[in-house]
Amino acid sequence: MSAEGIGSTRPRHDGLSTTALLLALVASLVPLFTVIAGGAWAALAFVLAAILLGAGYLLRRARVSAVLVTVILVALWTAIMTAVFFSDVAWLFVIPSGEAFARVPRLVEIASNDIAVGVAPLEASASLTFLIVGAVGLLTVALDHVVLTARMPLLAGVALIAVWLIPTLAVPQTVDLWAFTLLALALLWLLRTETRGRDRTRSTSAPRGGVGAVAAVIAASAVVIAVIAAPALPSPAAPSGGLGGGTTIDASLNLGDDLRRPAEVPVVKQWSAASAPAYLRVATLTELEGDSWQPDRSRSVPLDEWAPEDAAAEGIEIVEDRRTVEVLDLSSAQLPVPADAVSVDGVTGIWRITPANGTVVSPSTAARRQQFEVVSRTPRPTLEQARAAEARGGPARARDLPADTPPEIAALATQVTADASNDYDRLLALQTWFRGPDFDYSLDAPVEDGFDGSGIEAVSTFLQVRSGYCVHFASAFAIMARTLDMPSRVVVGFLPGLPTGDVVDDDRVYQATTAQLHAWPEVFFDGIGWVPFEPTKSLGAAQRFTSAEDTSNQPEPTPTPTAAAEPTPTASSAPRPEEDPTAGTTQTTTFSILRVLPALGIALGALLVLALPALVRGALSRRRVSQARRGSAGAAWRLVQDAAIDLGIPVPDSESPRAFGERLRRDHGAPPAAVDRLVNAVERSSYALAGSFGDADGTELTSDAAAVRAGLFAAVSTPRRLVGRLLPRSLAIRPGSTFAEAMPLGR
């Protein structure tokens, strides 16, 4: 059958492929409802996708060229988006004006801000609706071209699976098996409709009995295994961050970016009958490896199997406290809990606790939207008992120091603590020194001076500059304590926060935001346990036990954060873009290089991914060209076969080189003389006795192969040529294979 005949039958099969593609697209968007609350955006997105795919189908039925179909769909997408979102400033309601184009960056900025600081599921504002509907429309146009023009449903399947995975991974949750099944079935139907459409165009092909049945059995087995067997497998840990406002914590103490957020995000609330709110622990770091502290990897046990015991020595008071913690927006597999917790009640999902440090973690559940009660039993020694205890014991790794620790750090620790006569007073001297006039709190100084880390080198620089934030104060304190042979570690979590004005059961509610993300050190004392200290200047409450004889020695009150010590602007002071720029005057946006760089990085990364197949094909082709230059007729012939596959020209195993060459000359624009020379060279190398002919001319083989390839590419349309070069099918399809025989003819 001729290429024209095949083209004439395609529209009949495009109807099924178009329907299957629409179903697959809808199925891929189902997980998005966990990130964006349902509303008008869903109806608009689905209707827009249906209109675009239907228009593409009708245009192909009308024999419009492939390139023109895609151009018309882009124009239709522009007209619909203009009519829905910019009709008040459009010409004839559907033609975008300059003011409409000016609003687009502002809408994208607002939507990005909503995603960055919102809590999933987000309410679909006008800007967010514009972003989602527009993205779905562009994705539909791209998939229409890939599936119905380029005839590459597998590539479309990869894109749809990626769309399905993004919200699934962004918001930690149990995988929706029904949504997965719907997507799997839709993709299988899409592949089947495309394959059946190809098979019907190959009138000379012999029927392949049983292939469809075998494929159906394999597909059904894959879906059944994924739906039934997959849930029984161990679940991975919940991700540490995600789309939709999930606040993240870098447990290796790289907290600078989190603290420098452009606006505060409420993260956690707590209330208790106790007189003061508590620090909340998320991660504990004991090992100092390389340039950073690493989270502990200690054994954990299920919460319902945990039976803690008081480790304090006899005579030391134990203070019991019960408080409620509500997690608002923390995309983490760790719960924020107070120190010395002995029970955690009310959590949903699977949670485990690490007895060695009190960290509560989950292999599959996120902290977001958990509300639970925690009972803590905290040793509260008197000042005299603390001075009598020694900072000894604990795990051996809590005293380890890197071999390259500068001796100046130990010398400075000894100097600061020279007047103290016991371990507790030495640590108080360190705490007072850090919180004194010699140091400043700054989020910018570590970046400007190039020491924004927590390792030995960063601490050494911090002790010289004496300006940094909690990470540097806590790390320096812990390392200096170790130089004094005291076991220490660093905790990552949240400051107690500030009162909200709300009351629950007569208890004041405190709320911590991303501005209260914090790190502080702990030191182990025999007979007491881990004792927290607060060296960060102007933040938190300094450690100070009360004397049994002099009650005037009270703990330092929690200071009110000042402008100098505020890690981030308050939520009220952070400017938020206007909510509805779609009505009113033109909005303007000023872009800085720092805001453009991430977008450029993403764009360059996407271009690299798109160019990767072409780069790999280029490397393989250069190797075969080198072999052809050395006289390999087979390598030169393989260059021609690969080019044919890339352009969708069938390369069956049953066809001889001469018959294949004749078809390339007759139907696909290959130069006759170059084809004849290549065919003769291949036949001599394949069938002639050794030594019957002299060695083939490598230069001639190479030039003939290049000429044939150039002729094949010149004979096809520009879209087919671009697809053949950017997405070479020969990387996955070998000459003579079943897929090579079923290739659609290039046009």
XYZ file of C-alpha atoms in Angstrom:
747
model
C 0.000 0.000 0.000
C 1.287 3.441 -0.828
C 2.024 6.154 1.666
C -0.994 8.054 0.401
C -3.199 5.047 0.980
C -2.012 4.691 4.492
C -2.552 8.379 5.154
C -6.108 8.083 3.899
C -7.023 5.421 6.440
C -5.549 7.148 9.457
C -8.457 9.424 10.377
C -10.717 6.418 10.999
C -8.336 5.141 13.660
C -7.498 8.589 15.023
C -10.948 8.742 16.616
C -10.161 5.898 19.035
C -6.668 7.219 19.704
C -8.060 10.695 20.420
C -10.615 9.294 22.869
C -7.989 7.134 24.570
C -5.633 10.106 24.863
C -8.357 12.248 26.459
C -9.122 9.518 29.003
C -5.406 9.079 29.793
C -4.992 12.838 30.241
C -7.968 13.023 32.629
C -6.636 10.017 34.586
C -3.203 11.651 34.954
C -4.786 14.735 36.537
C -6.706 12.852 39.258
C -3.898 13.140 41.903
C -3.931 16.915 41.379
C -7.094 17.052 43.505
C -4.928 16.274 46.565
C -2.994 19.497 45.937
C -5.715 21.794 44.557
C -9.240 21.730 45.957
C -11.808 20.801 43.322
C -13.643 23.614 41.600
C -14.107 25.425 38.317
C -10.484 24.801 37.333
C -11.163 21.079 36.859
C -14.150 21.634 34.580
C -12.263 24.264 32.574
C -9.183 22.049 32.212
C -11.117 18.977 31.100
C -13.352 20.911 28.692
C -10.350 22.694 27.191
C -8.549 19.372 26.676
C -11.617 17.876 24.993
C -12.028 20.901 22.693
C -8.382 20.858 21.628
C -8.277 17.108 20.978
C -11.591 17.224 19.135
C -10.373 20.092 16.977
C -7.203 18.198 16.147
C -9.223 15.164 15.097
C -11.494 17.221 12.833
C -8.542 19.029 11.253
C -6.882 15.729 10.373
C -10.125 14.478 8.892
C -10.070 17.592 6.725
C -6.568 16.647 5.454
C -4.837 19.612 7.094
C -1.056 19.122 7.259
C 0.437 17.982 10.551
C 2.405 21.180 11.176
C -0.620 23.347 10.476
C -2.764 21.249 12.845
C -0.437 21.997 15.754
C -0.255 25.703 14.842
C -4.057 25.939 14.722
C -4.372 24.180 18.093
C -1.946 26.634 19.696
C -3.975 29.522 18.250
C -7.203 27.933 19.528
C -5.647 27.509 22.999
C -4.650 31.182 22.981
C -8.133 32.277 21.947
C -9.876 30.202 24.624
C -7.507 31.312 27.398
C -8.003 34.928 26.328
C -11.792 34.612 26.271
C -11.890 33.022 29.736
C -9.294 35.121 31.579
C -8.684 38.344 29.603
C -11.896 39.081 27.731
C -12.118 42.562 29.287
C -8.871 43.660 27.610
C -9.012 41.480 24.471
C -9.889 42.415 20.931
C -13.122 40.716 19.860
C -12.965 38.816 23.179
C -10.491 36.206 21.858
C -7.481 38.115 20.517
C -5.030 38.982 23.336
C -3.920 42.584 23.619
C -0.670 43.918 24.996
C -2.305 44.415 28.384
C -3.368 40.773 28.437
C 0.212 39.687 27.831
C 1.381 42.061 30.571
C -0.895 40.366 33.100
C 0.472 36.876 32.492
C 3.741 37.257 34.488
C 1.790 38.692 37.409
C -0.675 35.813 37.402
C 2.171 33.294 37.307
C 3.902 35.113 40.183
C 0.759 35.047 42.322
C 0.147 31.357 41.586
C 3.761 30.501 42.398
C 3.493 32.388 45.687
C 0.266 30.532 46.548
C 1.970 27.212 45.888
C 5.058 28.175 47.897
C 3.300 29.302 51.062
C -0.125 27.649 50.903
C -1.301 24.478 52.591
C -2.617 21.589 50.501
C -5.293 21.293 49.325
C -5.011 24.857 48.026
C -8.045 26.933 47.173
C -8.073 27.543 43.430
C -7.750 31.330 43.109
C -8.080 33.091 39.746
C -4.309 33.066 39.271
C -3.946 29.393 40.198
C -6.837 28.461 37.924
C -5.148 30.337 35.063
C -1.868 28.494 35.656
C -3.432 25.022 35.848
C -5.846 25.401 32.945
C -3.176 26.955 30.740
C -0.677 24.205 31.538
C -3.229 21.463 30.850
C -4.055 23.086 27.500
C -0.421 23.266 26.418
C 0.143 19.681 27.565
C -2.854 18.606 25.477
C -1.461 20.271 22.340
C 1.921 18.624 22.900
C 0.405 15.176 23.478
C -1.843 15.547 20.433
C 1.245 16.150 18.320
C 3.268 13.333 19.899
C 0.525 10.684 19.687
C -1.465 11.574 16.583
C 1.197 13.223 14.422
C 4.511 11.700 15.501
C 2.833 8.353 16.367
C 4.858 7.926 19.573
C 2.342 6.909 22.279
C 5.080 5.525 24.523
C 6.627 8.987 24.839
C 3.198 10.402 25.686
C 2.809 7.688 28.310
C 6.038 8.765 29.985
C 4.813 12.377 30.095
C 1.424 11.398 31.538
C 3.011 9.211 34.211
C 5.250 12.144 35.190
C 2.178 14.398 35.463
C 0.482 11.772 37.635
C 3.541 11.345 39.892
C 4.279 15.020 40.637
C 1.309 15.686 42.995
C 1.507 12.119 44.316
C 5.087 12.681 45.479
C 4.655 16.336 46.399
C 1.984 15.757 49.060
C 2.906 12.750 51.243
C -0.023 10.343 51.272
C -1.035 6.783 50.598
C -0.990 6.054 46.879
C -4.492 6.097 45.395
C -4.620 2.639 43.815
C -7.861 3.345 41.974
C -6.365 6.434 40.361
C -3.308 4.413 39.394
C -5.476 1.654 37.918
C -7.444 4.193 35.888
C -4.225 5.683 34.509
C -2.753 2.248 33.721
C -5.871 1.111 31.859
C -6.093 4.394 29.943
C -2.455 4.152 28.840
C -2.871 0.501 27.816
C -5.908 1.418 25.747
C -4.004 4.307 24.158
C -1.140 1.997 23.183
C -3.551 -0.616 21.877
C -5.563 1.783 19.738
C -2.396 3.193 18.200
C -0.962 -0.280 17.528
C -4.227 -1.523 16.032
C -4.391 1.543 13.801
C -0.930 0.729 12.475
C -1.705 -2.954 11.969
C -4.758 -2.170 9.838
C -2.672 -0.049 7.476
C -0.316 -2.944 6.726
C -2.390 -4.946 4.230
C 0.575 -7.100 3.212
C 1.424 -8.147 6.756
C 0.634 -11.634 7.927
C -1.641 -11.863 10.951
C 0.145 -12.324 14.238
C -1.979 -14.874 16.009
C -2.038 -14.698 19.782
C -0.002 -11.510 20.135
C -2.989 -9.465 21.301
C -4.015 -12.106 23.829
C -0.504 -12.372 25.255
C -0.229 -8.588 25.511
C -3.585 -8.415 27.285
C -2.522 -11.075 29.807
C 0.773 -9.264 30.507
C -0.986 -5.919 30.918
C -3.659 -7.342 33.216
C -1.004 -9.089 35.305
C 0.965 -5.856 35.689
C -2.108 -3.963 36.886
C -3.109 -6.723 39.304
C 0.406 -6.915 40.759
C 0.550 -3.134 41.175
C -2.863 -2.932 42.842
C -2.794 -6.059 45.006
C 0.856 -6.907 45.666
C 2.402 -3.431 45.822
C 0.587 -2.365 49.032
C 2.126 -5.348 50.820
C 5.659 -4.133 50.107
C 7.547 -1.970 52.637
C 6.618 1.683 52.224
C 9.335 4.262 51.583
C 9.831 7.143 53.948
C 7.623 10.096 53.368
C 9.341 12.847 51.421
C 10.851 15.762 53.256
C 9.123 18.434 51.236
C 6.508 19.039 48.651
C 4.257 21.179 46.599
C 1.379 22.983 48.173
C 3.134 24.683 51.062
C 4.846 21.731 52.672
C 7.483 23.269 54.925
C 10.703 21.315 54.719
C 13.547 20.856 57.168
C 17.046 19.957 56.070
C 18.046 17.718 58.953
C 21.750 18.033 58.073
C 21.636 21.610 59.447
C 21.541 23.353 56.078
C 18.721 25.571 57.330
C 19.748 28.853 55.760
C 17.404 28.663 52.768
C 14.466 27.659 54.990
C 15.113 30.547 57.378
C 15.439 33.005 54.508
C 11.944 32.307 53.157
C 10.315 35.426 51.684
C 7.354 35.061 54.064
C 6.550 33.163 57.226
C 4.420 30.042 57.032
C 2.589 28.787 60.153
C 3.907 25.310 60.888
C 2.872 24.028 64.314
C 0.691 24.951 67.299
C 0.863 23.753 70.898
C -1.035 24.298 74.105
C -0.600 22.955 77.613
C -1.546 23.590 81.199
C 2.185 24.194 81.834
C 3.335 27.754 82.337
C 5.421 27.941 79.166
C 5.460 26.378 75.666
C 8.179 23.866 74.822
C 10.887 23.550 72.219
C 9.796 20.935 69.652
C 12.320 18.394 68.379
C 12.204 17.128 64.800
C 15.654 15.608 64.259
C 18.731 14.828 66.341
C 22.292 14.964 64.979
C 25.152 13.340 66.830
C 27.668 12.422 64.124
C 29.805 15.148 62.597
C 30.816 13.807 59.191
C 32.803 15.890 56.744
C 31.338 19.345 56.416
C 28.022 18.780 58.189
C 26.211 17.046 61.010
C 24.221 13.965 60.021
C 20.864 12.812 61.487
C 21.129 9.869 63.855
C 20.505 6.439 62.372
C 19.565 4.696 65.614
C 17.138 1.825 66.145
C 13.465 2.775 66.362
C 10.485 0.918 67.822
C 6.716 1.231 67.235
C 5.055 3.762 69.504
C 2.656 1.162 70.910
C 5.577 -1.113 71.892
C 7.631 1.586 73.576
C 8.119 1.356 77.351
C 10.399 4.247 78.451
C 12.135 4.350 81.797
C 13.325 7.359 83.786
C 17.104 7.640 83.407
C 17.596 10.298 86.083
C 19.408 9.406 89.261
C 17.575 9.087 92.544
C 16.822 12.408 94.183
C 16.439 14.374 90.957
C 12.983 15.801 90.438
C 11.011 14.608 87.389
C 8.522 17.120 85.988
C 5.639 15.619 84.037
C 3.893 17.688 81.403
C 1.001 16.956 79.043
C 0.546 19.117 75.969
C -1.307 19.016 72.654
C 0.575 19.572 69.395
C -1.133 20.367 66.091
C 0.954 20.244 62.919
C -0.319 22.712 60.357
C 2.112 22.483 57.491
C 5.211 20.321 57.853
C 6.055 18.099 54.899
C 8.247 15.727 56.847
C 8.386 12.136 58.014
C 9.250 13.369 61.551
C 6.824 14.657 64.174
C 7.692 17.803 66.139
C 7.621 16.618 69.762
C 8.952 18.044 73.041
C 12.005 16.485 74.653
C 11.751 13.514 77.032
C 8.399 12.357 75.632
C 7.127 9.137 77.204
C 3.880 8.754 75.210
C 2.392 10.085 71.989
C -1.356 9.555 71.511
C -3.699 10.473 68.687
C -1.411 10.226 65.652
C -2.699 8.562 62.513
C -0.593 6.247 60.374
C 2.500 4.243 61.281
C 4.900 6.011 63.654
C 8.052 4.829 65.413
C 10.204 6.411 68.100
C 13.966 6.299 68.515
C 14.612 5.663 72.226
C 18.156 7.008 71.992
C 17.045 10.545 71.124
C 13.243 10.773 71.329
C 12.769 11.403 67.605
C 9.405 10.222 66.242
C 9.508 9.113 62.611
C 7.265 7.352 60.101
C 8.112 5.103 57.141
C 5.016 6.159 55.202
C 3.061 8.973 56.891
C 3.558 12.730 56.836
C 3.434 15.044 59.844
C 1.110 17.476 58.069
C -2.328 17.885 59.736
C -1.525 15.522 62.633
C -2.865 16.457 66.075
C -1.725 14.495 69.115
C -1.091 14.595 72.852
C 2.407 14.177 74.264
C 3.327 13.338 77.827
C 6.879 14.320 78.801
C 8.876 13.447 81.913
C 11.799 15.842 82.149
C 14.552 15.673 84.809
C 14.746 18.994 86.637
C 17.854 18.971 88.859
C 18.700 21.785 91.176
C 21.639 24.018 90.420
C 23.662 22.163 93.040
C 22.835 18.768 91.513
C 23.771 19.996 88.038
C 27.115 21.325 89.298
C 27.824 18.040 91.040
C 27.145 15.958 87.924
C 29.776 15.350 85.283
C 29.252 15.761 81.550
C 30.289 12.208 80.818
C 28.726 9.073 79.365
C 26.356 8.919 76.440
C 27.300 7.338 73.088
C 30.980 7.354 72.169
C 30.281 9.113 68.872
C 28.954 12.102 70.859
C 32.571 12.959 71.742
C 34.156 12.331 68.327
C 35.844 15.203 66.523
C 37.195 15.262 62.957
C 40.947 14.821 62.689
C 41.308 18.224 61.032
C 39.745 20.142 63.930
C 41.862 23.304 64.363
C 43.548 23.446 67.806
C 42.458 27.079 68.074
C 38.869 25.950 68.766
C 39.922 23.896 71.786
C 42.170 26.698 72.999
C 39.287 29.186 72.738
C 36.937 26.835 74.621
C 39.496 26.455 77.395
C 39.980 30.215 77.575
C 36.256 30.996 77.804
C 35.670 28.386 80.538
C 38.865 29.012 82.509
C 37.104 30.488 85.546
C 34.563 27.636 85.926
C 35.184 24.784 88.354
C 32.652 22.205 87.086
C 31.223 21.011 83.761
C 27.832 22.696 84.135
C 29.374 26.085 84.890
C 31.774 25.643 81.972
C 28.819 25.152 79.651
C 27.020 28.137 81.170
C 30.153 30.208 80.532
C 30.099 29.130 76.864
C 26.378 29.931 76.625
C 26.830 33.388 78.181
C 29.795 34.122 75.917
C 27.841 33.302 72.748
C 24.824 35.335 73.886
C 27.025 38.272 74.903
C 28.132 41.425 73.075
C 30.892 39.705 71.087
C 28.418 37.982 68.736
C 25.655 39.097 66.368
C 22.689 37.217 64.917
C 22.687 37.424 61.108
C 21.256 35.335 58.293
C 23.277 37.209 55.680
C 26.817 37.235 57.108
C 27.432 33.479 56.576
C 26.443 33.819 52.920
C 28.434 36.989 52.344
C 31.536 35.579 54.040
C 31.172 32.089 52.515
C 30.814 29.913 55.621
C 27.101 29.014 55.522
C 27.559 25.490 56.885
C 27.879 23.565 60.134
C 31.157 21.655 59.812
C 34.535 22.332 61.353
C 35.622 24.795 58.668
C 32.389 26.800 58.920
C 32.566 26.881 62.730
C 36.191 28.008 62.616
C 35.247 30.933 60.358
C 32.163 31.734 62.459
C 34.312 32.010 65.595
C 36.409 34.602 63.773
C 33.564 36.566 62.145
C 31.266 36.081 65.188
C 28.120 36.663 63.178
C 25.687 33.959 62.098
C 22.422 32.247 62.970
C 21.287 29.297 65.071
C 23.099 26.645 63.019
C 26.457 28.281 63.649
C 25.837 29.013 67.333
C 24.635 25.451 68.022
C 27.417 23.786 66.005
C 30.138 25.916 67.569
C 28.810 25.253 71.084
C 28.626 21.469 70.505
C 32.102 21.268 68.966
C 33.671 23.386 71.711
C 31.982 21.169 74.326
C 33.561 18.127 72.675
C 36.979 19.750 72.811
C 36.385 19.853 76.585
C 35.650 16.085 76.444
C 31.908 16.525 76.970
C 29.407 14.460 74.933
C 27.259 16.777 72.819
C 24.824 16.739 69.919
C 22.650 19.154 67.940
C 18.845 19.182 67.721
C 16.788 20.584 64.848
C 13.236 21.688 65.500
C 11.170 24.724 66.410
C 11.265 27.423 69.038
C 8.198 27.537 71.311
C 6.634 30.220 69.143
C 4.431 33.157 70.068
C 0.906 33.312 71.538
C -1.908 33.479 68.980
C -4.497 34.932 71.347
C -6.564 31.732 71.107
C -7.428 29.610 74.136
C -8.213 25.875 74.194
C -9.581 24.477 77.456
C -8.248 27.560 79.278
C -4.773 26.922 77.830
C -3.054 29.587 75.726
C -2.197 28.505 72.182
C 1.315 29.162 70.847
C 2.196 29.026 67.174
C 5.595 28.524 65.540
C 6.216 29.540 61.955
C 9.098 29.002 59.588
C 10.731 31.975 61.320
C 11.039 29.821 64.462
C 12.858 26.970 62.712
C 15.796 26.446 65.033
C 18.823 24.420 66.076
C 20.225 24.055 69.594
C 22.844 21.877 71.340
C 22.441 19.262 74.084
C 25.081 17.888 76.457
C 24.857 14.568 78.320
C 25.257 14.536 82.132
C 25.591 11.377 84.212
C 22.478 10.874 86.313
C 20.531 13.600 84.494
C 20.564 12.786 80.777
C 20.666 15.163 77.849
C 20.477 18.814 78.938
C 19.591 21.494 76.328
C 21.453 24.791 76.073
C 20.622 27.938 74.111
C 23.726 29.740 72.790
C 21.975 31.595 69.924
C 21.994 35.267 70.719
C 18.612 36.978 71.198
C 16.601 33.801 70.596
C 15.079 31.219 72.909
C 15.516 30.809 76.660
C 18.993 30.362 78.083
C 19.622 27.250 80.185
C 19.830 27.929 83.916
C 18.748 25.531 86.655
C 17.323 26.966 89.871
C 19.212 26.748 93.131
C 17.500 24.787 95.889
C 18.454 27.498 98.398
C 18.107 30.685 96.323
C 14.892 30.843 94.298
C 15.924 34.184 92.819
C 18.076 32.331 90.315
C 15.282 31.935 87.764
C 15.701 30.887 84.118
C 16.244 33.684 81.641
C 12.903 34.722 80.161
C 12.275 34.108 76.473
C 13.252 37.327 74.676
C 10.918 38.978 72.241
C 12.487 38.667 68.776
C 13.793 41.991 67.546
C 14.259 43.230 64.024
C 17.955 42.414 64.182
C 17.374 38.843 65.293
C 14.261 38.098 63.268
C 15.135 35.262 60.874
C 12.480 36.259 58.319
C 9.985 39.083 57.849
C 6.662 38.588 59.521
C 3.768 37.350 57.463
C 2.013 40.693 57.760
C 5.022 42.656 56.590
C 5.797 40.390 53.641
C 4.195 41.922 50.560
C 1.754 39.568 48.882
C 0.753 40.126 45.259
C -2.757 41.328 44.571
C -5.215 38.471 44.419
C -7.098 39.426 41.264
C -5.081 41.212 38.605
C -7.468 40.032 35.906
C -9.638 43.102 36.458
C -8.149 46.559 36.559
C -5.070 48.269 35.354
C -1.990 46.634 33.959
C 0.265 45.053 36.551
C 3.998 45.345 36.339
C 6.577 42.941 37.686
C 10.247 43.509 38.374
C 12.395 40.419 37.930
C 15.770 40.107 39.563
C 18.543 37.858 38.370
C 18.060 35.650 41.449
C 14.466 34.957 40.425
C 15.371 34.299 36.820
C 18.219 31.896 37.531
C 16.032 29.005 38.832
C 13.804 29.263 35.765
C 16.852 29.309 33.499
C 18.235 26.283 35.316
C 14.994 24.387 34.844
C 14.837 25.378 31.180
C 18.430 24.307 30.563
C 17.799 21.031 32.375
C 14.707 20.377 30.258
C 16.644 21.155 27.080
C 19.393 18.765 28.149
C 16.880 15.993 28.775
C 15.221 16.619 25.404
C 18.594 16.638 23.647
C 19.882 13.492 25.353
C 18.478 10.982 22.794
C 19.968 12.983 19.933
C 23.333 13.180 21.704
C 23.380 9.411 22.294
C 22.399 8.747 18.673
C 25.156 11.104 17.510
C 27.748 9.222 19.560
C 26.655 5.849 18.163
C 26.607 7.198 14.617
C 30.143 8.570 14.977
C 31.334 5.151 16.099
C 29.738 3.480 13.069
C 31.169 6.143 10.754
C 34.598 5.354 12.167
C 34.025 1.642 11.485
C 32.844 2.415 7.949
C 36.000 4.432 7.279
C 37.977 1.297 8.172
C 36.126 -0.601 5.442
C 33.118 -2.060 7.300
C 30.220 -2.267 4.840
C 27.974 -3.554 7.638
C 28.544 -0.395 9.698
C 27.753 1.818 6.695
C 24.583 -0.161 5.997
C 23.538 0.069 9.651
C 23.770 3.868 9.398
C 21.212 3.727 6.592
C 18.933 1.304 8.466
C 18.999 3.483 11.606
C 18.097 6.556 9.583
C 15.152 4.705 8.066
C 13.874 3.633 11.498
C 14.249 7.171 12.830
C 12.033 8.409 9.989
C 9.385 5.702 10.436
C 10.382 3.665 7.371
C 9.848 -0.100 7.886
C 13.045 -2.190 8.010
C 11.796 -5.810 7.922
C 14.095 -8.762 8.474
C 12.602 -10.622 5.511
C 13.762 -8.016 2.969
C 17.168 -8.438 1.320
C 19.584 -5.487 1.162
C 18.935 -5.160 -2.579
C 15.147 -5.121 -2.152
C 15.415 -2.677 0.739
C 17.730 -0.438 -1.274
C 15.366 -0.526 -4.226
C 12.485 0.564 -1.973
C 14.541 3.422 -0.566
C 15.322 4.591 -4.115
C 11.772 4.248 -5.348
C 9.712 5.544 -2.403
C 11.938 7.551 -0.068
C 14.268 9.760 -2.089
C 17.553 7.853 -1.644
C 20.160 8.638 -4.358
C 20.340 5.608 -6.740
C 24.110 5.558 -7.326
C 24.999 5.688 -3.609
C 22.410 3.009 -2.806
C 23.738 0.692 -5.542
C 27.336 1.019 -4.314
C 26.314 0.342 -0.716
C 24.176 -2.666 -1.658
C 27.034 -4.143 -3.717
C 29.460 -3.637 -0.834
C 27.094 -5.270 1.654
C 26.450 -8.244 -0.644
C 30.179 -8.773 -1.234
C 30.949 -8.648 2.486
C 28.044 -10.969 3.299
C 28.156 -13.581 0.538
C 31.503 -13.504 -1.310
C 34.352 -15.827 -0.403
C 37.114 -14.277 1.628
C 39.734 -12.709 -0.627
C 37.494 -12.682 -3.713
C 37.416 -8.899 -3.672
C 39.763 -6.305 -2.339
C 39.001 -4.300 0.804
C 36.092 -1.884 0.481
C 36.935 1.790 0.118
C 36.158 3.260 3.556
C 35.921 6.802 2.258
C 33.429 5.764 -0.403
C 31.349 3.766 2.095
C 31.178 6.713 4.451
C 30.237 9.226 1.778
C 27.614 6.900 0.268
C 26.005 6.250 3.654
C 25.924 9.999 4.355
C 24.379 10.672 0.949
C 21.638 8.080 1.458
C 20.842 9.387 4.936
C 20.698 12.959 3.623
C 18.347 11.888 0.848
C 16.020 10.100 3.268
C 15.826 13.094 5.595
C 15.331 15.538 2.719
C 12.352 13.554 1.386
C 10.218 13.856 4.522
C 8.334 16.757 6.039
C 9.983 19.143 8.478
C 8.139 17.812 11.562
C 9.097 14.229 10.697
C 12.678 15.332 10.131
C 12.810 17.066 13.531
C 11.285 14.087 15.318
C 13.745 11.776 13.602
C 16.697 13.823 14.778
C 15.524 14.749 18.294
C 13.821 11.455 19.198
C 15.636 8.759 17.208
C 13.658 5.528 17.458
C 16.670 3.461 16.433
C 17.980 3.808 19.981
C 15.262 1.380 21.082
C 14.306 -0.426 17.842
C 16.713 -2.723 16.004
C 16.533 -3.412 12.251
C 14.493 -6.519 11.532
C 12.645 -6.525 14.841
C 8.862 -6.648 15.086
C 8.696 -2.935 15.841
C 10.956 -2.129 12.906
C 8.590 -4.007 10.594
C 5.568 -2.110 11.968
C 7.004 1.380 11.528
C 4.606 3.968 10.059
C 5.764 5.396 6.758
C 7.506 8.753 7.029
C 5.704 11.617 5.343
